[in-house]
Coordinates of C-alpha atoms and ligand atoms in Angstrom, one line a residue:
Chain A
M1352 CA 87.0 88.4 69.8
L1353 CA 86.4 89.7 73.4
P1354 CA 89.7 91.2 74.0
E1355 CA 89.8 92.8 70.5
L1356 CA 86.1 94.5 71.4
Q1357 CA 87.3 95.7 74.6
K1358 CA 90.4 97.1 73.2
Q1359 CA 88.6 98.9 70.5
F1360 CA 86.0 100.2 73.2
M1361 CA 88.8 101.7 75.1
N1362 CA 90.4 103.2 72.2
G1363 CA 86.8 104.9 71.3
L1364 CA 86.3 106.0 74.6
L1365 CA 89.8 107.3 75.4
R1366 CA 91.1 108.2 72.1
K1367 CA 88.2 108.8 69.9
D1368 CA 89.0 106.0 67.7
A1369 CA 86.1 105.0 65.4
L1370 CA 86.6 101.3 65.0
I1371 CA 84.2 100.4 68.0
L1372 CA 81.3 102.1 66.4
K1373 CA 81.0 99.5 63.8
Q1374 CA 80.5 96.9 66.7
L1375 CA 77.5 98.6 68.3
D1376 CA 74.0 98.0 67.2
S1377 CA 72.5 101.3 66.1
Q1378 CA 68.9 100.0 65.7
I1379 CA 67.6 101.9 68.5
R1380 CA 70.2 104.8 69.0
D1381 CA 73.3 105.9 66.9
S1382 CA 76.5 104.2 67.8
Q1383 CA 78.2 107.6 68.5
Q1384 CA 75.6 108.6 70.8
Q1385 CA 75.9 105.3 72.8
L1386 CA 79.6 105.8 73.0
N1387 CA 79.2 109.4 74.1
I1388 CA 77.0 108.2 77.0
Y1389 CA 79.8 106.3 78.3
R1390 CA 82.3 109.2 77.5
N1391 CA 80.3 111.8 79.4
S1392 CA 80.0 109.3 82.5
Y1393 CA 84.0 108.5 82.2
R1394 CA 84.8 112.2 82.4
G1395 CA 82.0 113.1 85.0
G1396 CA 83.4 110.4 87.3
L1397 CA 87.2 111.5 87.1
L1398 CA 86.1 115.3 87.4
K1399 CA 84.4 114.4 90.6
A1400 CA 87.3 112.6 91.9
M1401 CA 89.4 115.7 91.2
K1402 CA 86.9 118.2 92.6
D1403 CA 87.0 116.1 95.8
I1404 CA 90.9 116.3 96.1
Y1405 CA 91.7 120.0 94.7
P1406 CA 89.1 122.1 96.6
V1407 CA 91.4 124.9 97.2
T1408 CA 92.8 124.9 93.7
E1409 CA 89.0 125.1 92.6
Q1410 CA 88.5 127.8 95.0
L1411 CA 91.4 129.7 93.5
L1412 CA 90.6 129.3 89.8
G1413 CA 86.9 129.5 90.0
E1414 CA 84.5 126.5 89.1
T1415 CA 84.3 127.0 85.4
F1416 CA 88.0 127.6 84.8
F1417 CA 88.9 124.6 87.2
E1418 CA 86.5 122.3 85.6
A1419 CA 87.8 123.0 82.1
M1420 CA 91.3 122.4 83.1
C1421 CA 90.5 119.2 84.7
L1422 CA 88.8 118.0 81.6
R1423 CA 91.9 118.9 79.5
Y1424 CA 94.0 117.0 82.1
I1425 CA 91.4 113.8 81.9
E1426 CA 91.6 113.9 78.1
Q1427 CA 95.4 113.4 78.3
T1428 CA 95.4 111.2 81.3
P1429 CA 93.8 107.7 81.4
C1430 CA 93.2 106.5 85.1
Q1431 CA 95.6 103.6 85.6
S1432 CA 94.7 102.5 89.0
F1433 CA 91.6 100.3 90.1
D1434 CA 91.6 102.7 92.8
I1435 CA 90.0 106.0 91.6
N1436 CA 91.2 107.7 94.7
Q1437 CA 94.8 107.6 93.0
Y1438 CA 93.6 109.5 90.1
G1439 CA 95.1 113.1 89.8
A1440 CA 98.5 112.3 91.1
N1441 CA 100.3 114.1 88.5
F1442 CA 97.9 116.9 88.0
S1443 CA 100.8 119.4 89.3
K1444 CA 103.0 118.3 86.5
F1445 CA 100.2 119.0 84.2
T1446 CA 99.7 122.5 85.5
D1447 CA 103.5 123.4 85.4
A1448 CA 103.1 123.0 81.5
F1449 CA 99.6 124.4 81.2
S1450 CA 100.3 128.0 80.0
P1451 CA 97.1 129.7 80.8
V1452 CA 97.9 129.6 84.4
K1453 CA 101.4 130.6 83.9
A1454 CA 100.7 133.8 85.9
L1455 CA 99.6 132.0 89.1
I1456 CA 103.2 131.0 89.8
Y1457 CA 102.5 129.4 92.9
L1458 CA 99.5 127.1 91.7
P1459 CA 101.5 124.0 90.8
D1460 CA 102.8 124.0 94.5
V1461 CA 99.3 124.5 96.0
I1462 CA 98.2 121.5 94.0
R1463 CA 101.2 119.5 95.2
L1464 CA 100.2 120.3 98.7
E1465 CA 96.5 119.2 98.1
W1466 CA 97.6 116.1 96.6
A1467 CA 100.0 115.6 99.6
W1468 CA 97.1 116.3 101.8
H1469 CA 94.9 113.6 100.2
H1470 CA 97.7 111.1 100.1
A1471 CA 98.2 111.9 104.1
Y1472 CA 94.7 111.4 104.7
Q1473 CA 94.4 107.9 103.0
A1474 CA 97.7 106.3 103.7
T1475 CA 98.0 103.3 105.7
E1476 CA 99.5 103.0 108.9
P1477 CA 102.9 100.9 109.1
P1478 CA 103.2 98.4 112.0
E1479 CA 104.7 99.8 115.3
H1480 CA 108.5 99.9 115.3
D1481 CA 110.6 99.8 118.1
F1482 CA 113.4 102.2 118.1
S1483 CA 114.7 101.5 121.6
P1484 CA 117.7 99.2 120.1
L1485 CA 119.3 102.1 118.7
L1486 CA 120.4 103.1 122.3
N1487 CA 122.9 100.0 122.3
F1488 CA 124.4 100.5 118.9
D1489 CA 127.9 101.7 118.6
E1490 CA 129.0 104.5 116.0
T1491 CA 129.8 102.1 113.3
Q1492 CA 126.3 100.3 113.6
L1493 CA 124.6 103.6 113.7
A1494 CA 126.5 105.1 110.5
S1495 CA 125.3 101.9 108.4
L1496 CA 121.8 102.3 109.3
Y1497 CA 119.0 103.6 107.0
F1498 CA 115.8 105.2 108.0
S1499 CA 112.3 105.6 106.4
L1500 CA 110.0 108.1 106.7
Q1501 CA 106.3 107.6 107.5
P1502 CA 104.5 106.3 104.4
S1503 CA 101.8 109.1 105.0
M1504 CA 104.8 111.7 104.5
T1505 CA 105.4 114.1 101.5
L1506 CA 108.2 116.9 101.8
L1507 CA 107.4 119.9 99.8
A1508 CA 109.7 122.9 99.3
S1509 CA 108.1 125.8 97.6
P1510 CA 109.3 129.4 96.8
Y1511 CA 106.0 130.5 98.3
P1512 CA 104.1 130.3 101.4
V1513 CA 101.6 127.7 99.9
D1514 CA 100.7 126.5 103.3
L1515 CA 99.2 129.9 104.2
I1516 CA 97.6 130.1 100.7
W1517 CA 96.2 126.7 101.4
S1518 CA 94.5 127.4 104.9
A1519 CA 93.4 131.0 103.6
N1520 CA 91.5 129.4 100.9
Q1521 CA 89.8 126.6 102.9
I1522 CA 86.1 127.1 102.2
T1523 CA 85.5 130.8 101.0
E1524 CA 87.8 132.9 99.6
G1525 CA 90.3 134.1 102.1
E1526 CA 92.2 137.1 102.9
S1527 CA 95.4 137.7 100.7
V1528 CA 98.4 136.0 101.4
N1529 CA 102.0 138.0 101.1
L1530 CA 103.7 136.0 98.4
D1531 CA 107.0 137.3 99.5
A1532 CA 106.8 136.0 103.1
G1533 CA 109.6 133.5 101.7
P1534 CA 110.2 130.0 100.7
H1535 CA 108.4 127.3 102.7
H1536 CA 109.5 123.8 103.7
L1537 CA 106.7 121.8 104.6
V1538 CA 106.2 118.1 105.9
I1539 CA 102.6 116.8 105.1
W1540 CA 101.8 113.6 107.3
R1541 CA 99.5 111.9 109.4
T1542 CA 99.7 110.6 113.0
G1543 CA 96.5 108.2 113.8
L1544 CA 93.5 110.0 112.6
N1545 CA 94.8 113.6 112.1
S1546 CA 96.8 115.2 109.0
H1547 CA 99.2 117.8 109.8
I1548 CA 101.4 120.3 107.7
D1549 CA 104.4 121.0 109.7
T1550 CA 106.7 124.0 108.5
V1551 CA 110.4 123.2 109.0
D1552 CA 113.7 125.0 108.5
L1553 CA 115.7 124.5 105.4
E1554 CA 118.4 122.6 107.5
F1555 CA 116.1 120.0 108.9
F1556 CA 114.1 119.5 105.4
N1557 CA 117.5 118.8 103.8
F1558 CA 118.1 116.2 106.3
L1559 CA 114.6 114.7 105.8
I1560 CA 115.5 114.7 102.0
F1561 CA 118.7 112.6 102.6
I1562 CA 116.4 110.1 104.6
Q1563 CA 114.0 110.1 101.8
N1564 CA 116.8 109.5 99.3
H1565 CA 117.8 106.2 101.0
H1566 CA 121.2 107.5 102.5
T1567 CA 122.8 105.7 105.4
L1568 CA 123.0 107.8 108.8
G1569 CA 126.8 107.8 108.0
V1570 CA 126.6 109.6 104.8
I1571 CA 123.9 112.0 106.4
Q1572 CA 126.3 112.8 109.3
E1573 CA 129.1 113.8 106.9
N1574 CA 127.0 116.4 105.0
D1575 CA 124.9 117.7 108.0
P1576 CA 126.7 119.8 110.6
Q1577 CA 123.2 119.5 112.8
F1578 CA 122.7 115.8 112.4
E1579 CA 122.4 114.7 115.9
E1580 CA 119.9 117.5 116.7
H1581 CA 118.0 116.6 113.4
L1582 CA 117.9 113.1 114.1
A1583 CA 116.6 113.5 117.9
I1584 CA 113.8 116.0 116.6
G1585 CA 112.8 113.5 113.7
L1586 CA 112.6 110.6 116.4
Q1587 CA 110.8 112.6 118.9
R1588 CA 108.1 113.8 116.4
G1589 CA 107.6 110.4 114.9
Y1590 CA 108.5 111.2 111.4
F1591 CA 110.3 107.9 111.0
S1592 CA 108.4 104.5 110.3
H1593 CA 111.4 102.1 111.1
Y1594 CA 115.1 101.8 110.2
H1595 CA 117.0 98.9 108.8
F1596 CA 120.7 97.9 107.9
Chain B
M674 CA 84.1 81.5 104.8
I675 CA 81.6 84.2 105.8
T676 CA 79.7 83.0 109.2
R677 CA 77.7 86.0 109.9
D678 CA 73.7 85.5 110.6
P679 CA 71.7 86.2 107.3
I680 CA 70.1 89.5 106.9
S681 CA 66.4 90.5 106.0
G682 CA 64.5 93.7 105.5
V683 CA 65.5 96.9 103.9
G684 CA 69.1 98.2 104.3
I685 CA 70.5 101.4 103.2
G686 CA 73.8 102.3 101.1
L687 CA 76.4 103.9 103.6
R688 CA 77.6 107.2 102.1
A689 CA 80.4 109.4 103.8
E690 CA 77.3 112.2 104.2
H691 CA 75.8 110.1 106.8
Y692 CA 78.7 108.6 108.6
E693 CA 78.4 111.1 111.8
Y694 CA 74.7 110.9 111.9
V695 CA 74.6 107.1 112.0
K696 CA 77.4 106.9 114.6
R697 CA 75.7 109.4 116.7
E698 CA 71.8 108.4 116.1
R699 CA 72.0 104.8 115.6
P700 CA 69.1 104.6 113.4
S701 CA 67.2 101.5 113.4
I702 CA 68.3 100.0 110.0
P703 CA 69.0 96.2 109.8
W704 CA 72.0 96.3 107.8
F705 CA 74.2 98.6 105.8
E706 CA 76.0 98.1 102.3
V707 CA 79.3 99.8 101.9
L708 CA 81.1 100.7 98.7
I709 CA 84.0 98.5 99.7
D710 CA 86.4 99.8 97.3
N711 CA 86.7 103.2 98.9
Y712 CA 88.1 101.8 101.9
L713 CA 90.6 99.1 100.4
G714 CA 94.2 100.0 101.0
H715 CA 93.4 103.1 103.0
G716 CA 94.1 103.7 106.7
G717 CA 93.4 106.4 109.1
Q718 CA 90.0 107.8 109.4
I719 CA 88.7 105.9 106.4
Q720 CA 89.7 102.6 108.0
R721 CA 88.3 103.7 111.3
H722 CA 84.9 104.2 109.9
L723 CA 84.7 100.8 108.5
Q724 CA 85.6 99.3 111.7
D725 CA 83.1 101.5 113.7
F726 CA 80.3 100.6 111.4
S727 CA 81.2 96.8 111.3
E728 CA 80.8 96.8 115.0
L729 CA 77.5 98.9 114.9
Y730 CA 75.5 96.9 112.1
P731 CA 75.8 93.7 109.8
L732 CA 77.6 95.0 106.7
T733 CA 77.5 93.8 103.0
F734 CA 80.3 94.8 100.7
H735 CA 79.7 96.1 97.3
G736 CA 82.4 96.6 94.8
V737 CA 83.2 97.6 91.3
G738 CA 86.9 96.5 91.3
M739 CA 86.9 92.7 90.3
S740 CA 86.0 93.7 86.6
L741 CA 84.8 90.3 86.3
G742 CA 84.2 90.6 82.4
S743 CA 87.5 92.1 81.7
C744 CA 89.9 90.4 79.4
D745 CA 92.9 91.5 81.7
P746 CA 94.3 89.0 84.3
L747 CA 92.2 89.2 87.5
N748 CA 93.8 91.9 89.8
K749 CA 95.6 90.0 92.6
T750 CA 96.3 93.2 94.6
Y751 CA 92.6 94.2 94.6
L752 CA 91.6 90.7 95.4
D753 CA 94.2 90.4 98.3
L754 CA 92.7 93.9 99.6
L755 CA 89.3 92.4 99.4
K756 CA 90.0 89.2 100.9
Q757 CA 91.7 90.9 103.7
A758 CA 88.7 93.0 104.5
I759 CA 86.4 90.1 104.3
Q760 CA 88.2 88.3 107.0
T761 CA 88.6 91.3 109.1
Y762 CA 85.0 92.8 108.8
Q763 CA 83.1 89.6 108.4
P764 CA 80.7 91.1 105.7
V765 CA 77.2 89.1 105.3
L766 CA 77.3 89.4 101.7
V767 CA 80.0 90.3 99.0
S768 CA 79.0 91.4 95.7
D769 CA 80.3 92.9 92.5
H770 CA 78.7 93.5 88.8
L771 CA 78.3 91.6 85.6
C772 CA 80.5 94.0 83.6
W773 CA 84.2 95.0 82.9
T774 CA 85.7 98.3 84.2
G775 CA 88.8 98.6 82.2
F776 CA 91.4 97.0 79.9
Q777 CA 95.2 96.8 79.9
H778 CA 95.9 99.0 82.7
E779 CA 93.4 101.8 81.7
Y780 CA 90.2 101.9 84.0
V781 CA 87.0 103.8 83.2
H782 CA 85.6 103.4 86.7
D783 CA 82.2 102.6 85.0
L784 CA 80.1 99.6 84.6
L785 CA 80.9 98.4 81.0
P786 CA 78.2 95.7 79.6
M787 CA 79.4 92.6 78.2
P788 CA 78.4 91.3 74.8
Y789 CA 75.8 88.6 75.2
T790 CA 77.4 85.8 73.6
E791 CA 78.6 82.1 74.7
E792 CA 82.4 83.2 74.5
A793 CA 81.5 85.9 76.9
A794 CA 79.4 84.0 79.3
H795 CA 82.4 81.4 79.7
H796 CA 84.9 84.2 80.0
V797 CA 83.1 85.9 82.8
A798 CA 81.9 82.7 84.7
D799 CA 85.4 81.4 84.7
R800 CA 86.6 84.4 86.2
I801 CA 83.8 84.6 89.0
K802 CA 84.6 81.1 89.7
Q803 CA 88.4 81.9 90.1
A804 CA 87.5 85.0 92.3
Q805 CA 85.1 82.9 94.4
D806 CA 87.9 80.3 95.0
Y807 CA 90.3 82.8 95.8
L808 CA 88.0 84.9 98.3
G809 CA 86.7 81.6 99.8
T810 CA 83.2 82.6 99.4
Q811 CA 80.5 82.8 96.8
I812 CA 79.7 86.2 95.4
L813 CA 76.5 88.0 94.3
L814 CA 76.7 89.0 90.7
E815 CA 74.6 92.2 89.9
N816 CA 73.1 93.1 86.6
V817 CA 74.1 96.7 85.4
S818 CA 72.4 99.4 83.7
S819 CA 73.6 100.1 80.1
Y820 CA 73.5 102.4 77.2
M821 CA 75.0 100.5 74.4
Q822 CA 74.4 97.1 72.6
Y823 CA 76.8 95.1 70.8
Q824 CA 76.2 93.7 67.2
I825 CA 77.6 90.4 68.1
S826 CA 75.3 89.7 71.0
D827 CA 73.0 86.5 70.3
M828 CA 71.1 86.1 73.4
S829 CA 69.1 88.5 75.3
E830 CA 70.6 90.3 78.5
A831 CA 68.3 88.3 80.8
E832 CA 69.3 85.0 79.3
F833 CA 72.9 85.9 79.6
V834 CA 72.6 87.0 83.4
A835 CA 70.8 83.9 84.1
Y836 CA 73.5 81.6 82.1
V837 CA 76.4 83.3 83.9
C838 CA 75.1 82.8 87.3
V839 CA 74.5 79.0 86.4
L840 CA 77.8 78.6 84.8
A841 CA 79.9 80.3 87.7
D842 CA 77.6 78.8 90.5
C843 CA 77.2 82.3 92.0
H844 CA 74.3 84.1 93.5
L845 CA 72.4 87.1 91.8
L846 CA 72.0 90.8 93.1
L847 CA 69.0 91.7 91.1
D848 CA 68.9 95.7 90.8
I849 CA 65.2 96.4 89.7
N850 CA 66.2 100.0 88.8
N851 CA 68.8 98.6 86.3
I852 CA 66.5 96.3 84.8
Y853 CA 64.0 99.3 84.2
V854 CA 66.7 101.4 82.9
S855 CA 68.0 99.0 80.4
A856 CA 64.4 98.0 79.3
F857 CA 63.7 101.6 78.6
N858 CA 67.2 102.0 76.8
H859 CA 66.9 98.9 74.7
R860 CA 63.2 98.4 74.4
F861 CA 62.6 95.2 76.2
D862 CA 60.2 93.9 78.6
A863 CA 61.1 94.2 82.1
N864 CA 58.6 91.5 83.3
E865 CA 59.8 88.9 80.7
Y866 CA 63.4 89.7 82.2
L867 CA 62.1 88.9 85.6
S868 CA 60.5 85.7 84.5
L869 CA 63.8 84.4 83.2
M870 CA 65.9 85.0 86.5
P871 CA 67.1 81.9 88.5
T872 CA 65.0 82.5 91.6
D873 CA 66.9 80.4 93.9
R874 CA 70.1 82.2 93.2
I875 CA 68.6 85.7 94.0
Q876 CA 70.0 86.9 97.4
E877 CA 69.5 90.7 97.3
F878 CA 67.5 93.5 95.6
H879 CA 68.8 96.8 94.7
L880 CA 66.6 100.0 94.3
A881 CA 67.6 103.5 93.3
G882 CA 66.6 106.5 91.1
Y883 CA 67.5 107.1 87.5
E884 CA 67.7 110.3 85.7
D885 CA 65.4 110.8 82.8
Q886 CA 67.5 112.1 79.6
D887 CA 64.5 112.0 77.3
D888 CA 66.1 109.8 74.8
H889 CA 67.6 107.5 77.4
L890 CA 67.2 106.9 81.1
L891 CA 70.7 107.2 83.0
D892 CA 71.3 105.3 86.3
T893 CA 72.6 108.2 88.5
H894 CA 71.4 107.0 91.9
G895 CA 70.7 110.8 92.4
Q896 CA 67.0 110.9 93.3
A897 CA 64.1 109.2 94.7
I898 CA 63.0 105.8 93.2
H899 CA 60.7 106.3 90.5
P900 CA 57.0 105.0 90.4
P901 CA 57.6 102.6 87.7
V902 CA 60.4 101.1 89.4
W903 CA 58.4 100.5 92.6
E904 CA 55.7 98.7 90.3
L905 CA 58.6 96.7 88.9
F906 CA 59.8 95.7 92.6
K907 CA 56.1 94.6 93.5
D908 CA 56.4 92.4 90.5
A909 CA 59.5 90.9 91.7
I910 CA 58.5 90.2 95.3
K911 CA 55.3 88.7 94.1
R912 CA 57.4 86.6 91.9
F913 CA 60.1 85.7 94.0
G914 CA 59.4 86.5 97.7
A915 CA 61.0 88.6 99.9
R916 CA 64.9 89.1 99.7
P917 CA 67.2 91.6 101.5
T918 CA 66.7 95.0 99.6
L919 CA 68.9 97.8 99.5
I920 CA 68.3 101.6 98.9
E921 CA 71.3 103.1 96.9
W922 CA 71.7 106.9 96.7
D923 CA 75.0 108.2 95.4
N924 CA 74.7 111.6 94.0
N925 CA 72.8 114.8 95.5
V926 CA 72.7 112.7 98.5
P927 CA 69.7 113.8 100.9
E928 CA 69.3 113.7 104.7
F929 CA 69.2 110.4 106.1
S930 CA 65.3 110.4 106.9
V931 CA 64.7 110.6 103.2
L932 CA 66.6 107.2 102.7
Q933 CA 64.6 106.1 105.7
Q934 CA 61.4 106.9 104.0
E935 CA 62.2 105.2 100.8
A936 CA 63.3 101.9 103.1
G937 CA 60.0 102.2 104.8
K938 CA 58.0 102.2 101.4
A939 CA 60.3 99.2 100.3
E940 CA 59.5 97.5 103.6
L941 CA 55.9 97.8 103.1
I942 CA 55.9 96.3 99.7
L943 CA 57.9 93.4 101.1
D944 CA 55.4 92.8 103.7
Q945 CA 52.4 93.1 101.2
E946 CA 53.6 91.4 98.3
Q947 CA 55.8 88.5 99.4
H948 CA 52.4 86.2 100.1
Y949 CA 51.8 86.0 96.4
A950 CA 55.0 84.2 95.9
A951 CA 54.7 80.6 95.5
Ligands
LIG1329 FE1 72.8 98.4 91.9

């Protein structure tokens, strides 16, 4: 009885299914009206969460358009985490396919950047890892190692200078950004309490992508002529959380 | 096991808008309630705030994530995080709501009421017992505001709340505003509701502001506490005596001093009315 009731309610709330209406007592208030109160509050809660995560996107689109777009997204995307802070993760994918904003070619990447910033802010810190034993490893041992990137980290490559668009639209409408400034390769992550957006060159970015895709150092070395330099920079900046065999 | 000293007086719900003010000014507030779900599984600045406040004030943890009335299995990931936070920060009280918040991996993040039936009472009470065993502490169960009623309910909300507390052997967090809002929406008598509450299990009161939508009241926590809610609070204190009382304000959050004024009013009522309690 109870599972069926909860299922019907969810279908009514999320998919406008009418079965639940018969289960509600309409002596004081119409059943549809009772459900609508919950629908409004559900949509309002998720909308608020998205406004917190995507302030720059809202700034770029204007409040009215942004909210309408979010509500469309919310209709299609039930929340699948008990943590409301995880909601909105695939908003950029939705935007890729959302034709009314097609002209804003850089928008999906701005959204990816905002999500990465949000993720970096709230990510948990991994335990400290001691990298000093690396010094004693021989070539073969090193070649068979896997490195892991910091859990707060997102790698984002965009044909547009989205980091400049992002920083130019922080609270008020910013100065215009030259979209022809070339592709930008970004590392969004956090150390301690501070979040960062690092701009890196294509070669180093590709090295990090190899790490992210769980290749051994041996494989990466075969593919990256600047391997040693890249590994040293990564270690020095603290981009890696740990290594394992 | 929670080992902190008991709290008393009027606490305030801690919100991000006031983090800096509270850390800087250290206002004299006997305790703060944190919305613990906002901190679970997060690091960095978020965790740092919780750490800082736990060193400055006694804290109570208030959550919505247990989804105690849901027909899903209890969420072990959530309970593990909560348990870890309880062990780390030693809150004085831990509370969640008499409701469900989602089903089959879809989460509404809203407090959905239960049908008031024997089946539902046993279902939710069993889950509360499991959660209490898992967490190693008794929890406080809060009554929610509601805007719908199920045909199959065959007891009143008050009877249901009292029954579940006894079945689950848990404490009760009585939200006075929620009683008032639901009494208005479903046309029941709020004082009769109070008369059915298990006095010994009440460990905390909540006070907040609703929003008048003409045809119904909405529990938005976005304005000052309304006069009839203050009246009902007086009735509750006369009946039950003083308990730790919390001012909740979540939307249109005002300056901290406004919350302190609300707390001052509640403090006065606690002082004046508790002597009537038997
Ligand atoms: Fe409450």
